[in-house]
Structure formats: structure tokens, C-alpha cells
mmCIF file of C-alpha atoms in Angstrom:
data_model
loop_
_atom_site.group_PDB
_atom_site.id
_atom_site.type_symbol
_atom_site.label_atom_id
_atom_site.label_comp_id
_atom_site.label_asym_id
_atom_site.label_seq_id
_atom_site.Cartn_x
_atom_site.Cartn_y
_atom_site.Cartn_z
ATOM 1 C CA UNK A 1 223.067 172.758 134.256
ATOM 2 C CA UNK A 2 219.810 171.856 136.143
ATOM 3 C CA UNK A 3 216.449 170.418 135.091
ATOM 4 C CA UNK A 4 213.760 171.185 137.656
ATOM 5 C CA UNK A 5 210.809 168.967 138.379
ATOM 6 C CA UNK A 6 207.569 170.707 139.385
ATOM 7 C CA UNK A 7 208.007 169.771 143.060
ATOM 8 C CA UNK A 8 211.033 171.966 143.930
ATOM 9 C CA UNK A 9 209.482 174.904 142.095
ATOM 10 C CA UNK A 10 206.309 174.419 144.120
ATOM 11 C CA UNK A 11 208.372 174.173 147.323
ATOM 12 C CA UNK A 12 210.210 177.398 146.484
ATOM 13 C CA UNK A 13 206.971 179.312 146.056
ATOM 14 C CA UNK A 14 205.273 177.663 149.029
ATOM 15 C CA UNK A 15 208.131 178.033 151.525
ATOM 16 C CA UNK A 16 210.382 180.886 150.429
ATOM 17 C CA UNK A 17 208.385 184.087 150.040
ATOM 18 C CA UNK A 18 210.062 186.603 147.749
ATOM 19 C CA UNK A 19 209.722 189.446 150.260
ATOM 20 C CA UNK A 20 211.339 187.373 153.051
ATOM 21 C CA UNK A 21 214.110 185.694 151.012
ATOM 22 C CA UNK A 22 215.185 188.341 148.480
ATOM 23 C CA UNK A 23 218.754 187.039 148.151
ATOM 24 C CA UNK A 24 217.568 183.504 147.428
ATOM 25 C CA UNK A 25 215.242 184.795 144.741
ATOM 26 C CA UNK A 26 217.874 187.097 143.277
ATOM 27 C CA UNK A 27 220.246 184.128 143.009
ATOM 28 C CA UNK A 28 217.564 181.848 141.577
ATOM 29 C CA UNK A 29 216.354 184.431 139.067
ATOM 30 C CA UNK A 30 219.946 184.970 137.929
ATOM 31 C CA UNK A 31 220.370 181.248 137.261
ATOM 32 C CA UNK A 32 217.155 181.289 135.232
ATOM 33 C CA UNK A 33 218.285 184.373 133.313
ATOM 34 C CA UNK A 34 221.675 182.758 132.642
ATOM 35 C CA UNK A 35 219.952 179.700 131.165
ATOM 36 C CA UNK A 36 221.209 177.362 133.899
ATOM 37 C CA UNK A 37 217.745 176.260 135.009
ATOM 38 C CA UNK A 38 215.366 174.497 132.694
ATOM 39 C CA UNK A 39 212.360 172.229 132.877
ATOM 40 C CA UNK A 40 209.871 170.546 130.599
ATOM 41 C CA UNK A 41 206.539 171.376 129.053
ATOM 42 C CA UNK A 42 205.056 168.538 131.089
ATOM 43 C CA UNK A 43 206.174 170.159 134.357
ATOM 44 C CA UNK A 44 204.555 173.408 133.199
ATOM 45 C CA UNK A 45 201.335 171.485 132.584
ATOM 46 C CA UNK A 46 201.457 170.165 136.159
ATOM 47 C CA UNK A 47 201.977 173.721 137.418
ATOM 48 C CA UNK A 48 198.907 174.850 135.466
ATOM 49 C CA UNK A 49 196.668 172.515 137.451
ATOM 50 C CA UNK A 50 198.244 173.456 140.786
ATOM 51 C CA UNK A 51 196.513 175.984 142.990
ATOM 52 C CA UNK A 52 199.545 178.230 143.380
ATOM 53 C CA UNK A 53 198.820 181.393 141.428
ATOM 54 C CA UNK A 54 202.257 182.883 142.231
ATOM 55 C CA UNK A 55 204.015 179.834 140.803
ATOM 56 C CA UNK A 56 201.806 179.823 137.719
ATOM 57 C CA UNK A 57 202.385 183.542 137.138
ATOM 58 C CA UNK A 58 206.139 182.977 137.436
ATOM 59 C CA UNK A 59 206.043 179.891 135.191
ATOM 60 C CA UNK A 60 204.081 181.740 132.513
ATOM 61 C CA UNK A 61 206.529 184.667 132.677
ATOM 62 C CA UNK A 62 209.438 182.211 132.306
ATOM 63 C CA UNK A 63 207.790 179.862 129.832
ATOM 64 C CA UNK A 64 210.955 179.616 127.739
ATOM 65 C CA UNK A 65 212.571 177.348 130.361
ATOM 66 C CA UNK A 66 209.766 174.793 129.918
ATOM 67 C CA UNK A 67 210.857 173.131 126.686
ATOM 68 C CA UNK A 68 209.096 170.709 124.387
ATOM 69 C CA UNK A 69 210.810 167.302 124.344
ATOM 70 C CA UNK A 70 212.974 166.680 121.312
ATOM 71 C CA UNK A 71 213.466 163.340 119.552
ATOM 72 C CA UNK A 72 216.514 162.334 121.613
ATOM 73 C CA UNK A 73 214.612 162.946 124.838
ATOM 74 C CA UNK A 74 211.623 160.969 123.563
ATOM 75 C CA UNK A 75 213.910 158.005 122.882
ATOM 76 C CA UNK A 76 215.147 158.152 126.470
ATOM 77 C CA UNK A 77 211.553 158.287 127.758
ATOM 78 C CA UNK A 78 210.856 155.157 125.689
ATOM 79 C CA UNK A 79 213.963 153.504 127.182
ATOM 80 C CA UNK A 80 212.760 154.374 130.691
ATOM 81 C CA UNK A 81 209.462 152.608 130.098
ATOM 82 C CA UNK A 82 211.152 149.574 128.574
ATOM 83 C CA UNK A 83 212.115 148.795 132.172
ATOM 84 C CA UNK A 84 209.016 147.039 133.504
ATOM 85 C CA UNK A 85 209.642 148.323 137.017
ATOM 86 C CA UNK A 86 209.484 151.952 135.859
ATOM 87 C CA UNK A 87 206.174 151.398 134.119
ATOM 88 C CA UNK A 88 204.689 151.642 137.612
ATOM 89 C CA UNK A 89 205.671 155.330 137.526
ATOM 90 C CA UNK A 90 202.509 155.931 135.543
ATOM 91 C CA UNK A 91 199.763 155.408 138.043
ATOM 92 C CA UNK A 92 196.564 153.795 136.823
ATOM 93 C CA UNK A 93 194.608 157.012 137.347
ATOM 94 C CA UNK A 94 196.989 158.866 135.053
ATOM 95 C CA UNK A 95 196.538 156.230 132.370
ATOM 96 C CA UNK A 96 192.767 156.028 132.729
ATOM 97 C CA UNK A 97 192.099 159.742 133.138
ATOM 98 C CA UNK A 98 194.787 161.236 130.938
ATOM 99 C CA UNK A 99 196.624 162.672 133.941
ATOM 100 C CA UNK A 100 199.980 164.365 133.849
ATOM 101 C CA UNK A 101 203.354 162.761 134.493
ATOM 102 C CA UNK A 102 206.411 164.945 133.995
ATOM 103 C CA UNK A 103 208.822 162.577 135.758
ATOM 104 C CA UNK A 104 210.196 160.624 132.784
ATOM 105 C CA UNK A 105 210.442 163.784 130.686
ATOM 106 C CA UNK A 106 212.409 165.633 133.377
ATOM 107 C CA UNK A 107 214.872 162.761 133.683
ATOM 108 C CA UNK A 108 215.114 162.296 129.915
ATOM 109 C CA UNK A 109 215.909 165.983 129.383
ATOM 110 C CA UNK A 110 218.635 165.847 132.030
ATOM 111 C CA UNK A 111 220.071 162.616 130.604
ATOM 112 C CA UNK A 112 220.055 163.914 127.035
ATOM 113 C CA UNK A 113 221.598 167.278 127.959
ATOM 114 C CA UNK A 114 223.981 165.891 130.632
ATOM 115 C CA UNK A 115 222.382 168.018 133.339
ATOM 116 C CA UNK A 116 221.358 167.480 136.967
ATOM 117 C CA UNK A 117 217.766 166.817 138.020
ATOM 118 C CA UNK A 118 216.337 168.775 140.959
ATOM 119 C CA UNK A 119 213.315 167.205 142.654
ATOM 120 C CA UNK A 120 211.728 166.887 146.069
ATOM 121 C CA UNK A 121 211.310 163.144 145.591
ATOM 122 C CA UNK A 122 213.626 160.900 147.586
ATOM 123 C CA UNK A 123 215.360 157.684 146.600
ATOM 124 C CA UNK A 124 213.671 154.568 147.950
ATOM 125 C CA UNK A 125 214.965 151.045 147.370
ATOM 126 C CA UNK A 126 212.944 149.434 144.569
ATOM 127 C CA UNK A 127 211.184 152.776 143.993
ATOM 128 C CA UNK A 128 209.915 154.072 140.672
ATOM 129 C CA UNK A 129 210.232 157.811 141.186
ATOM 130 C CA UNK A 130 212.671 160.324 139.727
ATOM 131 C CA UNK A 131 215.700 159.502 141.939
ATOM 132 C CA UNK A 132 215.423 155.807 141.068
ATOM 133 C CA UNK A 133 215.150 156.509 137.360
ATOM 134 C CA UNK A 134 218.109 158.884 137.634
ATOM 135 C CA UNK A 135 220.183 156.230 139.355
ATOM 136 C CA UNK A 136 219.301 153.723 136.628
ATOM 137 C CA UNK A 137 220.368 156.173 133.901
ATOM 138 C CA UNK A 138 223.357 157.484 135.889
ATOM 139 C CA UNK A 139 221.934 161.018 135.993
ATOM 140 C CA UNK A 140 222.845 163.223 138.944
ATOM 141 C CA UNK A 141 219.813 163.992 141.106
ATOM 142 C CA UNK A 142 219.523 166.557 143.916
ATOM 143 C CA UNK A 143 216.833 167.702 146.312
ATOM 144 C CA UNK A 144 216.120 171.424 146.537
ATOM 145 C CA UNK A 145 218.251 171.647 149.686
ATOM 146 C CA UNK A 146 221.139 169.831 147.993
ATOM 147 C CA UNK A 147 220.829 172.187 145.013
ATOM 148 C CA UNK A 148 221.093 175.196 147.343
ATOM 149 C CA UNK A 149 224.108 173.673 149.086
ATOM 150 C CA UNK A 150 225.762 172.944 145.739
ATOM 151 C CA UNK A 151 225.239 176.598 144.799
ATOM 152 C CA UNK A 152 226.874 177.614 148.061
ATOM 153 C CA UNK A 153 223.815 179.537 149.175
ATOM 154 C CA UNK A 154 223.668 180.428 152.855
ATOM 155 C CA UNK A 155 221.125 182.871 154.215
#
């Protein structure tokens, strides 16, 4: 149902402490357990280099949601980068230094599986980030707050 980018997962762990928001976490954990939240191996790799040990511990304990891209997803990633404008999504430093870039993989997974992307990135006219790629591919894209509202969560 949802493909999470690294950014909303980071925001959850940075802003919503488990001991202060137990209902939120119970709801979120249930969605994970029910297989309604997924992500990509590339997002897990970004989490590994983050400095949030709680997020990394959680990600490692839930590694099954971070899937390896399959052939259909790889074809969509290739289609994304056929659009010259979206080639800017890979910053020069990432190209030169072998940096990580989960964005196209997150969108490709959602497009291939007909799911919704959840990200903290915002749509900007002529932008190259996740919401712009989603719009181009006609993939639904939500912020973390919009995801919570869609779930009907109120605390």
C-alpha cells in the first residue's frame, strides 16, 4: 500500500519518540506487520549511514520491508533517467563519490506495485525530487503528515 522513502522514517524516529507516542507506534508497527509498508534496499543503505541508532536498529529488525529491486522496477528506474530533467536527481557528488540515491528506486517500486510513495520531500515546479518524479509517472505521493491523515490517525 505504501513505499516509504528514508526521510519519513527518519522523521518518525527523530520527532515521535516511542515512549511519548505509543498509539502512533502501535498503529505504524501494525501496518508494517500487515505488509502494508515497504521500502527499498537503497533506502536501507541511506539509513545505515545516518547517525540515528534507533532508526538503524528498527530498520535492521524489519529488514524484510527493504526489498531488492526486481527487473520491472529497474526498467522504471531506467525510464525515469531517460527524462533529461530527472538526471539532475543524481547530484554530481553522488556520481563522483559513489553516494546513495534511493529516490528513483522508491518511486519505481511504488509505480511497479501500484502503491503510494511517502516522503518528506515537497513538490516544486520544475523540481527533480520524488514528488516531481511521482507526478510524471502518475504515482500517488504523500508527506508523512498526509499519510497519517489518510490513515485517520489523531492523537
